[in-house]
Tab-separated table of C-alpha atoms and ligand atoms in Angstrom:
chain	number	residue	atom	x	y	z
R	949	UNK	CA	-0.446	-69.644	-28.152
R	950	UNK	CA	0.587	-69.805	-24.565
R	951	UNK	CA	3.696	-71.403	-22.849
R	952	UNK	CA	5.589	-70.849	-26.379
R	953	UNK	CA	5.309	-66.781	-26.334
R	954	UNK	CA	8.358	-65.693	-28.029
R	955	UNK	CA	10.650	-64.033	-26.285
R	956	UNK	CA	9.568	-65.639	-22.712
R	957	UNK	CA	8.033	-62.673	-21.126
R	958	UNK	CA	9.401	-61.070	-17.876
R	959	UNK	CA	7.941	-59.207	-14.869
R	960	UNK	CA	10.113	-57.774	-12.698
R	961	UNK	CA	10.146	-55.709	-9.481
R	962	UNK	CA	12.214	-53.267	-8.396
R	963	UNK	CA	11.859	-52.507	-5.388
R	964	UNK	CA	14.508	-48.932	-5.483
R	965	UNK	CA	15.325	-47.718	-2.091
R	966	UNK	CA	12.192	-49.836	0.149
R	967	UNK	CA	12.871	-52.309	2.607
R	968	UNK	CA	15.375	-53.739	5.526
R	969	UNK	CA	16.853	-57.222	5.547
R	970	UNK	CA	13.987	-59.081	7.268
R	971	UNK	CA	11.205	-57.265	4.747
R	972	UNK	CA	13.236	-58.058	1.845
R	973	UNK	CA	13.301	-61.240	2.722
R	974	UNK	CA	9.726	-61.756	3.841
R	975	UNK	CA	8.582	-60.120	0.599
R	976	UNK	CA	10.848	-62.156	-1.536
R	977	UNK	CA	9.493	-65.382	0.132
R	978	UNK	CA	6.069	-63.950	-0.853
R	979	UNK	CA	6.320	-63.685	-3.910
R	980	UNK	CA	8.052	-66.929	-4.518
R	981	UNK	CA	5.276	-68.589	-2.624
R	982	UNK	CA	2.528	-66.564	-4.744
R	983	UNK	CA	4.145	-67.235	-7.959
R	984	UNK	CA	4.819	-71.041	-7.491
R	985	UNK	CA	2.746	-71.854	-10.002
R	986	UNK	CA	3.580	-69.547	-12.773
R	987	UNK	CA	5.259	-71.280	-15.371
R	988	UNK	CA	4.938	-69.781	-18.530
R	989	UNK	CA	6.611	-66.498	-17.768
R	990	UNK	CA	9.794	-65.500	-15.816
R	991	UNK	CA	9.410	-63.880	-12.923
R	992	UNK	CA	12.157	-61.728	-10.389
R	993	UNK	CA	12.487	-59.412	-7.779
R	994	UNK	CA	14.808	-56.322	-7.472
R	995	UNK	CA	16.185	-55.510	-3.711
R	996	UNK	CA	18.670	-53.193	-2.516
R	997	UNK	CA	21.903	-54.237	-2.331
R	998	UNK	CA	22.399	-54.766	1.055
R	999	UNK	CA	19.747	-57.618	0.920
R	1000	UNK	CA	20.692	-59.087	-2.678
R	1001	UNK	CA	22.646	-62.093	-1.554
R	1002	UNK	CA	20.060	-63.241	1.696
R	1003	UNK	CA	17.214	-62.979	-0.824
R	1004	UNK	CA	19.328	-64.788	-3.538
R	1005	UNK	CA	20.052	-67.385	-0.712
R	1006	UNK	CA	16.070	-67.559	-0.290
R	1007	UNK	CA	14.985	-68.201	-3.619
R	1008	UNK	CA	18.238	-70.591	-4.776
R	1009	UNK	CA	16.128	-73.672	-5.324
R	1010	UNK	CA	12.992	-71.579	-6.878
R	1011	UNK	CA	12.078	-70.123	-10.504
R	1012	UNK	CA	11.880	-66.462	-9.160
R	1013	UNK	CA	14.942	-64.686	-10.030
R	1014	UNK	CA	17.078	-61.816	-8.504
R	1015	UNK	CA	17.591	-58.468	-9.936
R	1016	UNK	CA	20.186	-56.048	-8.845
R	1017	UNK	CA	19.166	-52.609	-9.041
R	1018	UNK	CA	22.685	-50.994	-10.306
R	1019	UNK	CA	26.020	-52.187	-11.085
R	1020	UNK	CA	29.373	-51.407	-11.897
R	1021	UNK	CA	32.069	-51.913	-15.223
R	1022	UNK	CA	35.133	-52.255	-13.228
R	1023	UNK	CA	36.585	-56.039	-11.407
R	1024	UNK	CA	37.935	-54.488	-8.454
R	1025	UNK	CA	40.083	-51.403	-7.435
R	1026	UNK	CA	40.149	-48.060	-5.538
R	1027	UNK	CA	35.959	-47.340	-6.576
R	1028	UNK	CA	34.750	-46.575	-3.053
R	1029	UNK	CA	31.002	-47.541	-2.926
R	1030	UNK	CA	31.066	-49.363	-6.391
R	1031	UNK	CA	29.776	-52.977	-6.387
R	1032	UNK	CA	31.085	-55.192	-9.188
R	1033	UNK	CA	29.105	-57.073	-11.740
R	1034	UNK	CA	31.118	-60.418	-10.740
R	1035	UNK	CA	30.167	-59.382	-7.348
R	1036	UNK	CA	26.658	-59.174	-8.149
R	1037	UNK	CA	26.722	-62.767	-10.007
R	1038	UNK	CA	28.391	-63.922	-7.500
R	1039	UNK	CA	25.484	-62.750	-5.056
R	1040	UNK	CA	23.218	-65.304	-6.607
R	1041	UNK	CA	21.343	-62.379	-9.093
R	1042	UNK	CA	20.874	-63.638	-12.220
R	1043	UNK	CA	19.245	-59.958	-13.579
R	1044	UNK	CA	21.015	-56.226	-13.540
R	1045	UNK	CA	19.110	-53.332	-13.878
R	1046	UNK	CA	21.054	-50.665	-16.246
R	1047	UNK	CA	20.607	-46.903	-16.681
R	1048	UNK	CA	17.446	-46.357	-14.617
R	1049	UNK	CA	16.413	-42.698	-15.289
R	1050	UNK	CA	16.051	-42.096	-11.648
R	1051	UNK	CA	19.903	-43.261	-11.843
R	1052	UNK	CA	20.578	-41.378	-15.408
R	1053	UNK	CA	18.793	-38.321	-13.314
R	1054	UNK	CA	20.377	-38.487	-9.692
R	1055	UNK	CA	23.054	-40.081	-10.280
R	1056	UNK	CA	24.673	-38.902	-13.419
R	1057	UNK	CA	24.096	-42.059	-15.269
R	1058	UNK	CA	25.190	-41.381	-18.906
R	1059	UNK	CA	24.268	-43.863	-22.137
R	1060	UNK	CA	28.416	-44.428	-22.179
R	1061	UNK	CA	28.243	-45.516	-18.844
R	1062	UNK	CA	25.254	-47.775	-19.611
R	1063	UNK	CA	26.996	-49.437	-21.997
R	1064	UNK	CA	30.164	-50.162	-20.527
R	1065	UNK	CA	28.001	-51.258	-17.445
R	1066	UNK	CA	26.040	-53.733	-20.073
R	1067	UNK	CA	29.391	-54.788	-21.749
R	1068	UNK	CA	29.914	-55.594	-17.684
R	1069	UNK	CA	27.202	-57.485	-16.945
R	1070	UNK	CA	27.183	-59.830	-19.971
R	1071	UNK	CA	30.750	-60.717	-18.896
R	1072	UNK	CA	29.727	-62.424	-15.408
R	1073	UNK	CA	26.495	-63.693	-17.552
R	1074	UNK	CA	24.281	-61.191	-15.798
R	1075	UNK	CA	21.110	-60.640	-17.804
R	1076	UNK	CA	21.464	-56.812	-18.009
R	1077	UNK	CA	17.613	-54.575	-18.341
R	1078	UNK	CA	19.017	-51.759	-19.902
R	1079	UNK	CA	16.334	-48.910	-19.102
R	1080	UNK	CA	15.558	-46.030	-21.915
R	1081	UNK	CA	12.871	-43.595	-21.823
R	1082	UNK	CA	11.696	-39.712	-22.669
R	1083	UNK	CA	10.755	-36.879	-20.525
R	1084	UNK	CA	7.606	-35.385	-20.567
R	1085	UNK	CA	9.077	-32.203	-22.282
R	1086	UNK	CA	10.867	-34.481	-24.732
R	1087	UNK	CA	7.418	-36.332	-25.453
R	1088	UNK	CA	5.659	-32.942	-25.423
R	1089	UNK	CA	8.342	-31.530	-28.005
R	1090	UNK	CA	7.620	-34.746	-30.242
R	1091	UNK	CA	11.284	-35.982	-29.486
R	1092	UNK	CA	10.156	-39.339	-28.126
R	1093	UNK	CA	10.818	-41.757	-30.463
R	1094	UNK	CA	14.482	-39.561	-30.767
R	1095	UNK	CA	15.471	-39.396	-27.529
R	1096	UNK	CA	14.914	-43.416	-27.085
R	1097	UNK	CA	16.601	-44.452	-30.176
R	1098	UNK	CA	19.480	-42.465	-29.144
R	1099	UNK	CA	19.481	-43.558	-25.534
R	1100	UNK	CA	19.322	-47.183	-27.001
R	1101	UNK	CA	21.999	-46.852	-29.567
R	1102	UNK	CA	24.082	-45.293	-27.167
R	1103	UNK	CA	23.758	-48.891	-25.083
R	1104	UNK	CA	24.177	-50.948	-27.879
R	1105	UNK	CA	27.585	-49.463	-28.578
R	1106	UNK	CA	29.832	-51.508	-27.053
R	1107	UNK	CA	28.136	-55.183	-27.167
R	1108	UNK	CA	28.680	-57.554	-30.405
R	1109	UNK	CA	25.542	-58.933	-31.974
R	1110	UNK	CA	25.336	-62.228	-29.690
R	1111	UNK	CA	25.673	-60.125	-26.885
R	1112	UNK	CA	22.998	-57.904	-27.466
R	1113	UNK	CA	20.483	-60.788	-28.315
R	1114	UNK	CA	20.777	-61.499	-24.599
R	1115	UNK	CA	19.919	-58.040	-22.955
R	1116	UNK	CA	16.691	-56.767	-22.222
R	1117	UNK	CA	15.396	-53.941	-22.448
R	1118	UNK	CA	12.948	-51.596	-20.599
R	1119	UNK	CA	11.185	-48.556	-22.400
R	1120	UNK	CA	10.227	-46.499	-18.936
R	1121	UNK	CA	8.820	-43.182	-20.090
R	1122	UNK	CA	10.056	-40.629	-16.922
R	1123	UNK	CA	6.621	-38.950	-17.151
R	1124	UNK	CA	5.154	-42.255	-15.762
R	1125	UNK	CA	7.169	-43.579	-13.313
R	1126	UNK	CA	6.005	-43.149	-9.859
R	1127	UNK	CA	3.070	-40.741	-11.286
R	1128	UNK	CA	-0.010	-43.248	-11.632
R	1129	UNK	CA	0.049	-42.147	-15.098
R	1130	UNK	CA	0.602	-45.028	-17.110
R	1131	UNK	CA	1.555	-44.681	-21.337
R	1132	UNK	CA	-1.702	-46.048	-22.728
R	1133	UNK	CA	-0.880	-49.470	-24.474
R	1134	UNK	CA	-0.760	-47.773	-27.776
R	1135	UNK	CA	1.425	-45.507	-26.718
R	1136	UNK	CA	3.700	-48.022	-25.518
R	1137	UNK	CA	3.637	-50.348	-28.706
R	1138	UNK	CA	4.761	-47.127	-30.920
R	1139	UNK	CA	7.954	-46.827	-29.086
R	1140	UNK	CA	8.208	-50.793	-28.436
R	1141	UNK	CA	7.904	-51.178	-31.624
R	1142	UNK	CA	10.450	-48.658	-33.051
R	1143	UNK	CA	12.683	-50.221	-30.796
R	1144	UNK	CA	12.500	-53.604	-32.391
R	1145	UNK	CA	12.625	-52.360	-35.735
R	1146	UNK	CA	16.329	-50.904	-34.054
R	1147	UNK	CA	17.276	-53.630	-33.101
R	1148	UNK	CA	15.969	-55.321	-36.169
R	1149	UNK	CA	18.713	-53.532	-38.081
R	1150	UNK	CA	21.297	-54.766	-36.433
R	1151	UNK	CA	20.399	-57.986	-35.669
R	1152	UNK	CA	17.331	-58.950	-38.512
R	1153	UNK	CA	15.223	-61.803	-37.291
R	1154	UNK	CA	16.966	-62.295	-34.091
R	1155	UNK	CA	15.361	-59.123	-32.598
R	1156	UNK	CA	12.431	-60.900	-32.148
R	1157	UNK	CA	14.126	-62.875	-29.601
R	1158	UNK	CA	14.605	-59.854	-27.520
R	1159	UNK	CA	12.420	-58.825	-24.414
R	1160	UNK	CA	11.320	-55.221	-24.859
R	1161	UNK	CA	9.609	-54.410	-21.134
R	1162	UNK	CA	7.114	-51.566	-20.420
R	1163	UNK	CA	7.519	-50.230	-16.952
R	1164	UNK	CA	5.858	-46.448	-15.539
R	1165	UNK	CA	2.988	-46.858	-13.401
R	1166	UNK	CA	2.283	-51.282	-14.085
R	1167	UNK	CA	-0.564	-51.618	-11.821
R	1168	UNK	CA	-2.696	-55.576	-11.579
R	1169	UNK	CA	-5.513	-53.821	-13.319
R	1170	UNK	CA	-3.282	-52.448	-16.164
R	1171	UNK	CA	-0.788	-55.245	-17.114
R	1172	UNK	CA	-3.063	-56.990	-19.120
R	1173	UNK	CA	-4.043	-54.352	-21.754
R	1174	UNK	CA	-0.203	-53.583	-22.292
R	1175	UNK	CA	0.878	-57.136	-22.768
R	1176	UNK	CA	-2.050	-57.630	-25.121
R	1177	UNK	CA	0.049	-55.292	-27.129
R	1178	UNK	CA	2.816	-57.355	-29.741
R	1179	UNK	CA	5.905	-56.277	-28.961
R	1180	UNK	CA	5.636	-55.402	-24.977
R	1181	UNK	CA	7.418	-58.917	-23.358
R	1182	UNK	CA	6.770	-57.992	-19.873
R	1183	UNK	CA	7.030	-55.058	-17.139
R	1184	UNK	CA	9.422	-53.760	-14.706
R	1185	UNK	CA	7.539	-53.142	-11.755
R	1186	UNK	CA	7.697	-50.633	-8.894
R	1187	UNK	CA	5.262	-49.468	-6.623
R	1188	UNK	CA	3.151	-52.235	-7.237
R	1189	UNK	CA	5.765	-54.681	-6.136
R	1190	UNK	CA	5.991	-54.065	-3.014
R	1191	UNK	CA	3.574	-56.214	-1.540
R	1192	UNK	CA	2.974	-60.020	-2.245
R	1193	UNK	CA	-0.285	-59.209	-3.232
R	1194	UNK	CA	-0.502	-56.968	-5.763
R	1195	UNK	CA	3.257	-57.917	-7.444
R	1196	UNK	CA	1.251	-61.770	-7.528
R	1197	UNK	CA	-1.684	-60.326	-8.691
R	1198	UNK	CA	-0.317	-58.416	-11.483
R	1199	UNK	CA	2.316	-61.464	-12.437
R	1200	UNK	CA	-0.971	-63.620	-12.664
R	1201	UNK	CA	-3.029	-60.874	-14.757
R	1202	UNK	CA	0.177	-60.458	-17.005
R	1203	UNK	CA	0.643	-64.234	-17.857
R	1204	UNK	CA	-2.927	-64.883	-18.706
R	1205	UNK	CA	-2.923	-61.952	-21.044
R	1206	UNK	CA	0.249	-63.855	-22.585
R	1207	UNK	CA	-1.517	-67.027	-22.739
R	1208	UNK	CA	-4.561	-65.201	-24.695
R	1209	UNK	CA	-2.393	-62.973	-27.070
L	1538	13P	P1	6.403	-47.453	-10.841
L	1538	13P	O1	5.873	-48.809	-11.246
L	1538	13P	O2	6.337	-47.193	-9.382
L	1538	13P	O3	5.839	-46.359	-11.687
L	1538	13P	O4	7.996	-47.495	-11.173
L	1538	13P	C1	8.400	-47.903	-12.419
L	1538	13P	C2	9.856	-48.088	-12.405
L	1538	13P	O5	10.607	-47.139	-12.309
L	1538	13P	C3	10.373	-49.467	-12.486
L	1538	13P	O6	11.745	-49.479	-12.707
C-alpha cells in the first residue's frame, strides 16, 4: 500500500518561539524546495505569528501547508494580544495547533478552552491539531491512558460528529518533548490506539479517517519505526524542524515507512 494510506499522513513542524521574518521565510522556502517531490503525504510548517502570513504568501502556489501555533475562539473585540481563527485563515494557514502542553503549562491552556478554540477553528475551516498528552508523574503513576482520554474528551466536547472527523490530533507525551527521549513506538501505539478506539465510540468506522500524530523528540532516524506502527498518521515536529535538512530528511524517512507499512 502506498499513496492510498488511510488517513493521509501528516508531518508537521512547529517551529514554537525560533526564528525572525527573513529565517522563517528562508526555512519555509527550504522545506518547500526539499519536499517538492513528496506526494504521498502532507506536509506543513508551524511559524510564529508574526511571520504566518509572509510564509503563507511563500508557499501559496505549493503543497506545503501553514500551521499556526495558537489561536483564539472569539471574532473580534476588546482581547488585547488575541489573534482570531478567521484571522489566522485569513493569513493563508490552512493548520491550527490546539492545546500544546507547553501552552496548557505556561499559559493556562485548559481542555474547555481547547475546545472552544477547536469549535473556532473548524468555523474558518482551519484544520485544528488538537495536542493531548501525560506527564511523566502521570505515566509513572499509571494514569496515562486516563489523563489522555480525559484531555481528549474534554476537546471533543463541543464539536458534532462531522466536525470532529476533520480534526487531528497529536498524542505529545510532556516527558518527551524537547528531552531527546522519545516514547518507544510501542509505547506510542498503546495510547494511539486507545485513542482511536475513543473516537471509535463516537464516531464507529469513521475514526479511522482520523490522523492521530506522535510528536516528543521525532528525530530522521526515529520517524520510521513510529510510523511503522498502525495507528500513528504522522508527527508534529520540533527541534528537528528547524533546519531544511533534517525536517526533509525526516519527511522523506516518514513517507517511505508509509509506503512500506
Ligand atoms: P520536539 O520534537 O522538540 O521534542 O518537540 C515536540 C513538540 O512539542 C512538537 O509540538
Amino acid at each position: 500500500m502506498s499513496q492510498s494510506r488511510v488517513p493521509r499522513p501528516l508531518f508537521c513542524g512547529n517551529w514554537k518561539l525560533w526564528g525572525s521574518l527573513s529565517e522563517s521565510v528562508a526555512l519555509a522556502k527550504g522545506v518547500r524546495d526539499a519536499t517538492a517531490g513528496v506526494t504521498a503525504v502532507d506536509v506543513a510548517v508551524g511559524p510564529g505569528f508574526v511571520a504566518l502570513a509572509a510564509v503563507a504568501e511563500k508557499l501559496q502556489s505549493s503543497a506545503l501547508g501553514v500551521a499556526a501555533q495558537d489561536g483564539y475562539w472569539e471574532v473580534k473585540g476588546a482581547f488585547t494580544g488575541e489573534v482570531a481563527m478567521a484571522q489566522i485563515a485569513d493569513a493563508g494557514a490552512r493548520y491550527v495547533i490546539i492545546g500544546h502542553s507547553e501552552r496548557r503549562q505556561f499559559f493556562a491552556e485548559t481542555d474547555a478552552s481547547v475546545a472552544r478554540k477547536a469549535k473556532a477553528a473548524l468555523g474558518v475551516h482551519l484544520t485544528p491539531i488538537i495536542c493531548i498528552g501525560e506527564t511523566l508523574s502521570e505515566r509513572d503513576a499509571g494514569q496515562a491512558l486516563a489523563r489522555v482520554s480525559s484531555q481528549l474528551d474534554g476537546a471533543m466536547r463541543e464539536l458534532s460528529d462531522a466536525e470532529l472527523v476533520r480534526v487531528v490530533i497529536a498524542y505529545e507525551p510532556v516527558w518527551a518533548i524537547g528531552t531527546g527521549r522519545n516514547a518507544t513506538p510501542e509505547q506510542a501505539q498503546e495510547v494511539h490506539a486507545a485513542i482511536r478506539a475513543q473516537l471509535s465510540r463516537r464516531l464507529q468506522g469513521k475514526a479511522q479517517e482520523i490522523r492521530i500524530l506522535y510528536g516528543g523528540s521525532v528525530k530522521p532516524d526515529n520517524v520510521a519505526s513510529l510510523m511503522g506502527q498502525k495507528d500513528i498518521d504522522g508527527a508534529l515536529v520540533g527541534g528537528a524542524s528547524l533546519t531544511v535538512e533534517s525536517f526533509a530528511k525526516l519527511v522523506k524517512e516518514g513517507t517511505s515507512a508509509c509506503i512500506r507499512s
